[in-house]
Short mmCIF file of C-alpha atoms in Angstrom, two decimals:
data_model
loop_
_atom_site.label_atom_id
_atom_site.label_comp_id
_atom_site.label_asym_id
_atom_site.label_seq_id
_atom_site.Cartn_x
_atom_site.Cartn_y
_atom_site.Cartn_z
CA MET A 1 32.55 -20.11 -32.55
CA ASN A 2 29.51 -17.86 -32.97
CA GLU A 3 30.09 -14.15 -32.62
CA VAL A 4 27.89 -12.43 -30.06
CA TYR A 5 26.37 -9.00 -30.75
CA PHE A 6 24.53 -6.93 -28.17
CA ILE A 7 22.17 -4.52 -29.91
CA ASN A 8 21.26 -1.32 -28.10
CA PRO A 9 18.28 0.11 -30.06
CA LYS A 10 17.44 3.80 -30.28
CA PHE A 11 14.20 4.42 -28.41
CA THR A 12 14.32 8.18 -27.79
CA ASN A 13 13.92 11.01 -30.27
CA GLY A 14 16.42 13.33 -28.66
CA GLU A 15 19.66 13.53 -30.63
CA ASP A 16 21.60 14.91 -27.67
CA TYR A 17 20.46 12.30 -25.14
CA TYR A 18 22.29 9.08 -24.43
CA GLU A 19 22.37 6.69 -21.49
CA LEU A 20 24.69 3.70 -21.55
CA PRO A 21 22.63 0.54 -20.89
CA LEU A 22 24.10 -0.73 -17.64
CA GLY A 23 22.20 -4.02 -17.57
CA MET A 24 23.66 -4.82 -20.97
CA ALA A 25 27.13 -3.81 -19.79
CA TYR A 26 26.91 -6.25 -16.88
CA LEU A 27 25.93 -9.06 -19.25
CA ILE A 28 28.75 -8.21 -21.65
CA SER A 29 31.22 -8.47 -18.76
CA SER A 30 29.88 -11.91 -17.85
CA VAL A 31 29.86 -13.21 -21.43
CA LYS A 32 33.42 -11.98 -22.00
CA LYS A 33 34.65 -13.67 -18.85
CA ASN A 34 32.76 -16.95 -19.13
CA THR A 35 32.73 -17.70 -22.88
CA LYS A 36 35.25 -17.73 -25.70
CA SER A 37 32.99 -15.75 -28.00
CA ASN A 38 34.01 -12.50 -29.64
CA VAL A 39 31.62 -9.94 -28.12
CA LYS A 40 30.69 -6.66 -29.81
CA VAL A 41 28.11 -3.91 -29.33
CA ILE A 42 25.92 -2.51 -32.10
CA ASP A 43 24.95 0.76 -30.48
CA LEU A 44 22.15 2.24 -32.56
CA ALA A 45 21.26 4.64 -29.74
CA LEU A 46 24.70 6.20 -30.03
CA ASN A 47 24.93 6.12 -33.82
CA LYS A 48 21.77 5.60 -35.82
CA ASN A 49 23.85 5.49 -38.99
CA LYS A 50 25.12 2.05 -37.94
CA ILE A 51 21.85 0.49 -39.09
CA ASN A 52 23.30 -0.41 -42.48
CA ASP A 53 26.48 -1.70 -40.81
CA TYR A 54 24.57 -4.03 -38.53
CA LYS A 55 22.54 -5.39 -41.46
CA LYS A 56 25.81 -6.35 -43.15
CA ILE A 57 27.14 -7.93 -39.96
CA ILE A 58 24.15 -10.16 -39.31
CA SER A 59 23.86 -11.24 -42.95
CA LYS A 60 26.86 -13.59 -42.61
CA GLY A 61 27.33 -16.76 -40.58
CA SER A 62 25.25 -17.64 -37.53
CA PRO A 63 25.76 -14.82 -35.04
CA ILE A 64 24.02 -14.65 -31.68
CA ILE A 65 22.03 -11.46 -31.06
CA CYS A 66 21.20 -10.31 -27.51
CA MET A 67 18.70 -7.56 -26.63
CA SER A 68 16.74 -6.31 -23.64
CA VAL A 69 12.98 -5.79 -23.77
CA TYR A 70 11.15 -3.03 -21.88
CA SER A 71 7.36 -2.86 -21.81
CA TYR A 72 7.26 0.65 -23.27
CA PHE A 73 9.22 -0.43 -26.36
CA VAL A 74 8.06 -3.96 -27.21
CA ASP A 75 6.99 -2.97 -30.73
CA ASP A 76 10.48 -1.66 -31.51
CA ILE A 77 12.04 -4.97 -30.49
CA ILE A 78 9.47 -6.96 -32.47
CA ASN A 79 10.24 -4.95 -35.61
CA ILE A 80 14.02 -5.20 -35.21
CA CYS A 81 13.90 -8.97 -34.69
CA LYS A 82 11.58 -9.45 -37.66
CA GLU A 83 14.02 -7.55 -39.84
CA ILE A 84 16.98 -9.55 -38.53
CA LYS A 85 15.33 -12.88 -39.31
CA GLU A 86 14.38 -11.70 -42.80
CA ILE A 87 18.05 -10.90 -43.46
CA ASN A 88 19.47 -14.10 -41.95
CA ASN A 89 17.29 -16.85 -40.52
CA LYS A 90 20.34 -18.59 -39.01
CA VAL A 91 20.73 -15.84 -36.43
CA LYS A 92 19.90 -16.86 -32.87
CA ILE A 93 18.04 -14.13 -31.00
CA ILE A 94 18.18 -14.10 -27.19
CA LEU A 95 15.96 -11.67 -25.28
CA GLY A 96 16.09 -10.61 -21.65
CA GLY A 97 15.11 -7.63 -19.56
CA PRO A 98 12.09 -6.65 -17.45
CA HIS A 99 9.36 -7.54 -19.94
CA ILE A 100 10.78 -11.02 -20.52
CA THR A 101 11.07 -11.64 -16.78
CA ILE A 102 7.47 -10.60 -16.23
CA ASP A 103 5.70 -11.89 -19.35
CA GLY A 104 8.35 -13.78 -21.31
CA GLU A 105 6.40 -16.96 -21.98
CA ASN A 106 3.57 -15.10 -23.69
CA PHE A 107 5.93 -12.76 -25.52
CA ILE A 108 8.07 -15.57 -26.93
CA SER A 109 5.06 -17.71 -27.89
CA GLU A 110 3.44 -14.84 -29.79
CA ASN A 111 6.60 -13.91 -31.72
CA LEU A 112 8.24 -16.68 -33.70
CA ASN A 113 11.26 -14.53 -34.58
CA PHE A 114 12.63 -14.91 -31.04
CA ASP A 115 14.62 -18.03 -30.24
CA TYR A 116 15.21 -17.78 -26.50
CA GLY A 117 14.31 -15.66 -23.51
CA ILE A 118 16.08 -15.38 -20.18
CA LYS A 119 14.13 -14.41 -17.07
CA GLY A 120 15.73 -12.75 -14.09
CA GLU A 121 19.38 -11.80 -13.82
CA GLY A 122 21.35 -13.17 -16.77
CA GLU A 123 24.94 -12.93 -15.57
CA TYR A 124 25.15 -16.73 -15.21
CA SER A 125 22.37 -17.95 -17.52
CA LEU A 126 23.39 -16.04 -20.65
CA PRO A 127 27.01 -17.32 -20.77
CA ASN A 128 25.72 -20.84 -20.10
CA LEU A 129 23.27 -20.58 -23.02
CA ILE A 130 25.90 -19.14 -25.37
CA ASN A 131 28.36 -21.90 -24.44
CA ALA A 132 25.70 -24.55 -25.04
CA ILE A 133 24.97 -23.09 -28.50
CA ASN A 134 28.67 -22.84 -29.38
CA ASN A 135 29.47 -26.35 -28.12
CA ASN A 136 26.39 -27.96 -29.69
CA THR A 137 25.34 -29.28 -26.27
CA LEU A 138 22.05 -27.41 -26.02
CA ASP A 139 19.92 -30.57 -26.17
CA ASN A 140 21.61 -31.85 -23.02
CA ASP A 141 21.99 -28.53 -21.20
CA ILE A 142 18.75 -26.73 -22.01
CA SER A 143 16.76 -27.83 -18.97
CA ASN A 144 19.58 -26.82 -16.60
CA ILE A 145 19.92 -23.18 -17.66
CA GLU A 146 18.17 -21.05 -15.04
CA GLY A 147 15.36 -18.79 -16.27
CA LEU A 148 15.57 -20.02 -19.87
CA ILE A 149 12.43 -19.78 -22.02
CA TYR A 150 12.52 -21.99 -25.11
CA ARG A 151 10.41 -24.02 -27.53
CA TYR A 152 10.19 -27.79 -27.20
CA ASN A 153 7.93 -29.99 -29.34
CA GLY A 154 5.80 -26.99 -30.27
CA LYS A 155 5.35 -25.82 -26.67
CA ILE A 156 6.89 -23.04 -24.64
CA LYS A 157 9.04 -24.26 -21.76
CA SER A 158 10.31 -22.09 -18.92
CA ASN A 159 13.00 -23.07 -16.41
CA PRO A 160 12.86 -21.82 -12.81
CA TYR A 161 15.36 -19.23 -11.65
CA SER A 162 16.57 -17.60 -8.46
CA ARG A 163 18.08 -14.26 -7.49
CA ILE A 164 21.84 -13.79 -7.37
CA ASP A 165 22.65 -13.77 -3.66
CA ASN A 166 25.93 -11.88 -3.76
CA LEU A 167 26.32 -9.09 -6.31
CA GLY A 168 29.99 -8.97 -5.38
CA GLU A 169 30.57 -12.30 -7.13
CA ILE A 170 29.51 -11.25 -10.63
CA PRO A 171 32.05 -9.68 -13.01
CA SER A 172 32.52 -5.94 -12.70
CA VAL A 173 30.40 -3.80 -15.00
CA ILE A 174 33.52 -1.86 -16.04
CA GLU A 175 34.67 -4.43 -18.60
CA GLY A 176 31.28 -4.24 -20.29
CA ILE A 177 31.30 -0.46 -20.22
CA LYS A 178 34.67 -0.43 -21.98
CA THR A 179 33.07 -2.28 -24.92
CA PHE A 180 31.13 0.88 -25.83
CA ASP A 181 32.49 3.91 -27.69
CA LEU A 182 33.41 5.84 -24.56
CA GLU A 183 35.01 8.83 -26.28
CA LYS A 184 31.86 9.53 -28.27
CA ILE A 185 29.71 8.91 -25.20
CA LYS A 186 31.73 11.40 -23.14
CA ASN A 187 31.38 13.97 -25.89
CA ILE A 188 27.59 13.59 -26.04
CA THR A 189 26.99 13.32 -22.29
CA LYS A 190 29.63 15.87 -21.23
CA SER A 191 31.49 13.15 -19.33
CA ARG A 192 28.41 11.82 -17.55
CA ILE A 193 27.67 8.13 -17.05
CA SER A 194 25.09 6.11 -15.15
CA TYR A 195 25.86 3.52 -12.51
CA ILE A 196 23.72 1.07 -10.54
CA ALA A 197 24.86 0.08 -7.07
CA SER A 198 21.87 -2.05 -6.07
CA ARG A 199 19.03 -4.15 -7.41
CA GLY A 200 15.46 -4.24 -6.25
CA CYS A 201 13.29 -2.28 -3.83
CA PRO A 202 11.80 -3.35 -0.48
CA PHE A 203 8.51 -1.57 -1.21
CA ASN A 204 5.50 -2.82 -3.17
CA CYS A 205 3.91 0.12 -5.01
CA ILE A 206 0.99 -1.05 -7.13
CA PHE A 207 2.18 0.76 -10.29
CA CYS A 208 5.77 -0.53 -10.20
CA SER A 209 7.03 -3.86 -11.57
CA SER A 210 10.08 -3.95 -9.29
CA SER A 211 8.50 -6.46 -6.91
CA SER A 212 7.69 -8.77 -9.84
CA LEU A 213 11.27 -8.49 -11.09
CA TRP A 214 13.10 -8.75 -7.78
CA GLY A 215 10.58 -10.19 -5.34
CA ARG A 216 10.88 -7.20 -2.96
CA LYS A 217 14.44 -8.31 -2.23
CA TYR A 218 16.90 -5.45 -2.10
CA LYS A 219 20.57 -6.25 -2.71
CA GLN A 220 23.49 -3.85 -2.84
CA VAL A 221 26.82 -4.15 -4.57
CA PRO A 222 29.48 -4.30 -1.81
CA ILE A 223 30.74 -0.81 -1.07
CA ASP A 224 34.39 -1.70 -1.84
CA ILE A 225 33.43 -2.81 -5.36
CA VAL A 226 31.33 0.32 -5.93
CA ILE A 227 34.25 2.51 -4.85
CA LYS A 228 36.64 0.59 -7.11
CA ASP A 229 34.26 0.96 -10.07
CA ILE A 230 33.75 4.68 -9.49
CA LYS A 231 37.50 5.23 -9.33
CA GLU A 232 37.87 3.33 -12.62
CA LEU A 233 35.16 5.44 -14.25
CA SER A 234 37.00 8.54 -13.06
CA ILE A 235 40.21 7.26 -14.67
CA LEU A 236 38.26 6.65 -17.88
CA GLY A 237 37.36 10.33 -17.90
CA PHE A 238 33.84 10.39 -16.43
CA LYS A 239 33.36 13.24 -13.98
CA HIS A 240 29.61 13.00 -13.37
CA ILE A 241 27.94 9.83 -12.03
CA ASP A 242 24.18 9.36 -12.23
CA PHE A 243 23.18 6.62 -9.78
CA ARG A 244 20.13 4.90 -11.29
CA ASP A 245 19.21 2.77 -8.29
CA ASP A 246 15.48 2.58 -7.60
CA PHE A 247 16.15 3.51 -3.96
CA PHE A 248 19.62 4.94 -3.34
CA THR A 249 19.58 5.71 0.39
CA VAL A 250 18.22 2.45 1.79
CA ARG A 251 21.26 2.08 4.07
CA LYS A 252 22.53 5.36 5.46
CA ASP A 253 25.89 3.93 6.60
CA TRP A 254 26.55 2.71 3.05
CA THR A 255 25.59 6.13 1.65
CA TYR A 256 27.87 7.99 4.06
CA LYS A 257 30.87 5.81 3.08
CA LEU A 258 30.26 6.31 -0.63
CA ALA A 259 29.73 10.06 -0.22
CA LYS A 260 33.14 10.36 1.44
CA VAL A 261 34.89 8.74 -1.55
CA LEU A 262 32.92 10.76 -4.10
CA LYS A 263 34.01 13.94 -2.32
CA GLU A 264 37.67 12.83 -2.41
CA LEU A 265 37.42 12.11 -6.15
CA ASN A 266 35.77 15.49 -6.80
CA ILE A 267 32.97 13.82 -8.75
CA GLU A 268 29.56 15.41 -9.25
CA TRP A 269 26.72 12.94 -8.86
CA THR A 270 22.96 12.53 -8.88
CA CYS A 271 20.57 9.91 -7.56
CA GLN A 272 16.96 9.05 -6.87
CA THR A 273 15.44 8.02 -3.56
CA ARG A 274 12.47 8.49 -1.23
CA LEU A 275 11.61 11.55 0.82
CA ASP A 276 11.10 9.44 3.96
CA SER A 277 14.60 7.93 3.74
CA VAL A 278 16.62 11.14 4.09
CA ASP A 279 17.13 13.66 6.86
CA ARG A 280 18.90 16.99 7.15
CA LYS A 281 22.26 15.45 8.14
CA LEU A 282 22.32 12.94 5.30
CA LEU A 283 21.19 15.53 2.75
CA GLN A 284 23.92 17.93 3.84
CA THR A 285 26.53 15.17 3.56
CA MET A 286 25.30 14.31 0.08
CA TYR A 287 25.42 17.96 -0.96
CA ASP A 288 28.93 18.47 0.47
CA SER A 289 30.19 15.39 -1.40
CA GLY A 290 29.12 16.70 -4.81
CA CYS A 291 25.49 15.61 -5.16
CA THR A 292 23.81 18.16 -7.43
CA ILE A 293 20.44 16.61 -8.30
CA ILE A 294 18.12 14.31 -6.36
CA ARG A 295 15.02 12.76 -7.91
CA PHE A 296 12.07 11.86 -5.69
CA GLY A 297 8.96 9.98 -6.73
CA ILE A 298 6.13 11.63 -4.80
CA GLU A 299 3.26 10.54 -7.11
CA SER A 300 0.66 12.59 -5.20
CA PHE A 301 0.23 15.08 -2.36
CA ASN A 302 -2.94 13.29 -1.21
CA ASP A 303 -2.73 10.85 1.71
CA LYS A 304 -5.54 8.66 0.38
CA SER A 305 -3.69 8.25 -2.93
CA LEU A 306 -0.37 7.45 -1.24
CA LYS A 307 -2.15 4.76 0.75
CA LEU A 308 -3.92 3.35 -2.31
CA LEU A 309 -0.64 3.25 -4.26
CA LYS A 310 1.01 1.47 -1.28
CA LYS A 311 3.81 4.01 -1.26
CA GLY A 312 4.46 3.65 2.46
CA GLU A 313 4.82 7.44 2.75
CA THR A 314 2.60 10.10 4.26
CA TYR A 315 1.76 13.65 3.24
CA GLU A 316 3.14 14.89 6.57
CA LYS A 317 6.56 13.29 6.03
CA ILE A 318 6.72 14.48 2.41
CA ILE A 319 6.05 18.09 3.43
CA GLN A 320 8.52 17.85 6.32
CA THR A 321 11.36 16.79 4.00
CA LEU A 322 10.42 19.26 1.27
CA ASN A 323 10.66 22.08 3.82
CA ILE A 324 14.24 20.98 4.59
CA LEU A 325 15.14 20.73 0.90
CA ASP A 326 13.59 24.12 0.19
CA LYS A 327 16.29 25.74 2.33
CA MET A 328 19.20 23.86 0.77
CA ASP A 329 21.29 24.70 -2.27
CA PHE A 330 21.07 21.60 -4.46
CA LYS A 331 21.27 22.46 -8.15
CA GLU A 332 17.96 20.71 -8.71
CA ILE A 333 15.39 18.79 -6.71
CA ARG A 334 13.21 16.88 -9.15
CA LEU A 335 9.81 15.62 -8.06
CA SER A 336 7.79 13.11 -10.10
CA LEU A 337 4.01 12.95 -9.86
CA MET A 338 1.31 10.89 -11.56
CA ILE A 339 -1.94 11.85 -13.19
CA GLY A 340 -4.68 9.24 -13.47
CA ILE A 341 -4.35 7.72 -10.01
CA PRO A 342 -7.40 5.55 -9.20
CA ASP A 343 -10.08 7.32 -7.16
CA GLU A 344 -8.47 10.75 -7.46
CA THR A 345 -11.00 13.44 -8.30
CA MET A 346 -10.37 16.73 -10.08
CA GLU A 347 -10.18 18.37 -6.64
CA ASP A 348 -7.50 15.92 -5.54
CA VAL A 349 -5.44 16.70 -8.63
CA LYS A 350 -5.90 20.43 -8.03
CA HIS A 351 -4.60 20.01 -4.47
CA THR A 352 -1.42 18.36 -5.79
CA ILE A 353 -0.93 21.06 -8.44
CA ASP A 354 -1.44 23.86 -5.88
CA LEU A 355 1.33 22.41 -3.70
CA CYS A 356 3.62 22.12 -6.70
CA LYS A 357 3.10 25.83 -7.29
CA LYS A 358 3.77 26.54 -3.62
CA TYR A 359 7.16 24.80 -3.78
CA SER A 360 8.04 26.61 -6.97
CA ARG A 361 11.83 26.26 -6.86
CA PHE A 362 11.62 22.49 -7.41
CA LYS A 363 11.43 20.86 -10.84
CA TYR A 364 8.38 18.72 -11.56
CA ARG A 365 7.80 15.79 -13.90
CA PHE A 366 4.22 14.72 -14.49
CA TRP A 367 3.59 11.22 -15.84
CA ALA A 368 0.54 9.34 -17.03
CA LEU A 369 -0.14 6.49 -14.64
CA THR A 370 0.00 3.41 -16.86
CA PRO A 371 -0.93 -0.14 -15.80
CA ILE A 372 2.12 -2.15 -16.88
CA VAL A 373 2.14 -5.94 -17.15
CA GLY A 374 3.53 -7.41 -13.95
CA THR A 375 2.11 -4.75 -11.62
CA GLU A 376 -0.73 -5.03 -9.12
CA LEU A 377 -2.45 -2.15 -10.87
CA TYR A 378 -2.52 -4.11 -14.13
CA ASP A 379 -3.64 -7.37 -12.54
CA LYS A 380 -6.39 -5.72 -10.45
CA ARG A 381 -7.32 -2.86 -12.76
CA ASP A 382 -11.05 -3.70 -12.62
CA GLU A 383 -10.95 -3.63 -8.84
CA TYR A 384 -9.23 -0.23 -8.94
CA GLY A 385 -11.76 1.11 -11.44
CA VAL A 386 -9.21 1.56 -14.23
CA LYS A 387 -10.05 0.92 -17.88
CA ILE A 388 -7.26 0.45 -20.42
CA LEU A 389 -8.49 2.08 -23.62
CA ASN A 390 -5.64 1.06 -25.91
CA PRO A 391 -2.61 -1.23 -25.60
CA GLU A 392 0.02 1.45 -26.17
CA TYR A 393 2.39 2.22 -23.30
CA ASN A 394 3.27 5.89 -23.03
CA PRO A 395 4.59 7.63 -19.92
CA THR A 396 3.51 11.07 -21.09
CA TYR A 397 0.07 10.42 -22.56
CA SER A 398 -2.63 8.43 -20.80
CA ASN A 399 -4.27 5.29 -22.19
CA ILE A 400 -6.73 4.86 -19.30
CA SER A 401 -9.83 6.24 -17.65
CA THR A 402 -10.70 6.03 -13.95
CA ARG A 403 -13.87 6.15 -11.88
CA TYR A 404 -13.68 9.93 -11.57
CA LEU A 405 -11.68 11.10 -14.59
CA THR A 406 -12.20 10.38 -18.26
CA ASN A 407 -9.26 9.75 -20.56
CA GLU A 408 -9.83 13.15 -22.17
CA GLU A 409 -9.72 14.88 -18.78
CA ILE A 410 -6.51 13.09 -17.77
CA ASN A 411 -4.77 14.04 -21.00
CA ARG A 412 -6.01 17.62 -20.86
CA ILE A 413 -4.48 17.90 -17.37
CA LEU A 414 -1.21 16.42 -18.62
CA GLU A 415 -1.06 18.81 -21.56
CA ASP A 416 -1.64 21.82 -19.32
CA LEU A 417 0.94 20.65 -16.78
CA HIS A 418 3.60 20.01 -19.41
CA THR A 419 3.15 23.59 -20.55
CA ASP A 420 2.81 25.22 -17.12
CA PHE A 421 5.77 23.39 -15.58
CA ASP A 422 8.05 23.32 -18.63
CA HIS A 423 8.23 19.53 -18.85
CA PRO A 424 11.27 18.45 -20.97
CA TYR A 425 9.65 15.38 -22.55
CA PRO A 426 7.16 15.72 -25.42
CA ILE A 427 3.53 14.70 -25.22
CA TRP A 428 2.72 12.02 -27.77
CA GLU A 429 -0.18 13.09 -29.93
CA HIS A 430 -3.34 11.20 -28.99
CA LYS A 431 -4.43 11.17 -32.63
CA GLU A 432 -1.25 9.33 -33.59
CA LYS A 433 -1.79 6.75 -30.84
CA VAL A 434 -5.33 6.07 -31.99
CA GLU A 435 -4.08 5.50 -35.55
CA VAL A 436 -1.50 3.03 -34.26
CA CYS A 437 -4.22 1.07 -32.46
CA LYS A 438 -6.41 1.04 -35.54
CA ARG A 439 -3.60 -0.52 -37.57
CA ARG A 440 -3.18 -3.39 -35.14
#
């Protein structure tokens, strides 16, 4: 029986930052329940000193390695997998995650160190693949595993897949969470943990890959399961829950029920949602139940930009909700905006910045708009007047130019904003990015 290792790489530079990978935790729960494999986590994000340990682990036998791939960090995954195969070529490497779902066929075909990819949700497909490998039945089962990407006679094959209809039927994420070093995590995060209570988003913003991943289908975990999980996390010693749903307040009745339980448990919590999906009553209920921070993706204070981005929001509604929030006592209201939006002029950007200064008590995060594979912006970048100047993904430093702003102008704006608004994430040096591209 092959041992199964989930590797959680370290992508961030901050030593005091850690976020438990919830997608991985869900998969661990499913593999534990539906296979006989011994499942372990190699958490390099939590302990970078485990690098030598994991090299020893993978050097013996024929373990199965599972990792998630995100578009911003593809090079890290490529390098890790290359190193793994150099140590032990018998290792089977299975990749999943957003980048594999969106562009897995190309990614697998271009990188011979990867054995399999799984598109879509892997709670059923991954255990099926692991069982087929362990039972030596892969030749017979391979075409029946949903979303599987594999090599056959020198060609890349890809099986169709569908969404999981009922999130209440998959194993609870709690069992997967327990596989991690929770005591160390609580020490680093001050007893904070993330949780996802839904998948997908009903909107279709041109810069977001959610619609490619989920097909604009929004599904929630049944409220009774969410409540049970939150109570279990409380018992495990977590007192702060960060809901990482793309769109937390889609259903107000669901949010009201959850807020009631969170208040009873005396748990502080945070979330992210849209300004047009909350009102004064809901916001007050959230605040009273322990919500301390809400994150909103505004992107721009210009109506023409909101329309171009297909946000489905208006400047009028944004201002209306901000005026309500400005009079409330949340610990922090965090607003995210983008620089480099197609067809925005310097005057448009100035208008957005002036409004940020007007609402000075809010926290702002400014990001470089980046065309990511799987988004409408990437597919229609010529139509939108966007030029990608290098292949590096970087949320804090732009790799594009637009019809009205050069790359230098976009990055100069970002640098000034990161200084003026005390942005917590570092700007990557443009010189370093250019050198990376030259080495490719």
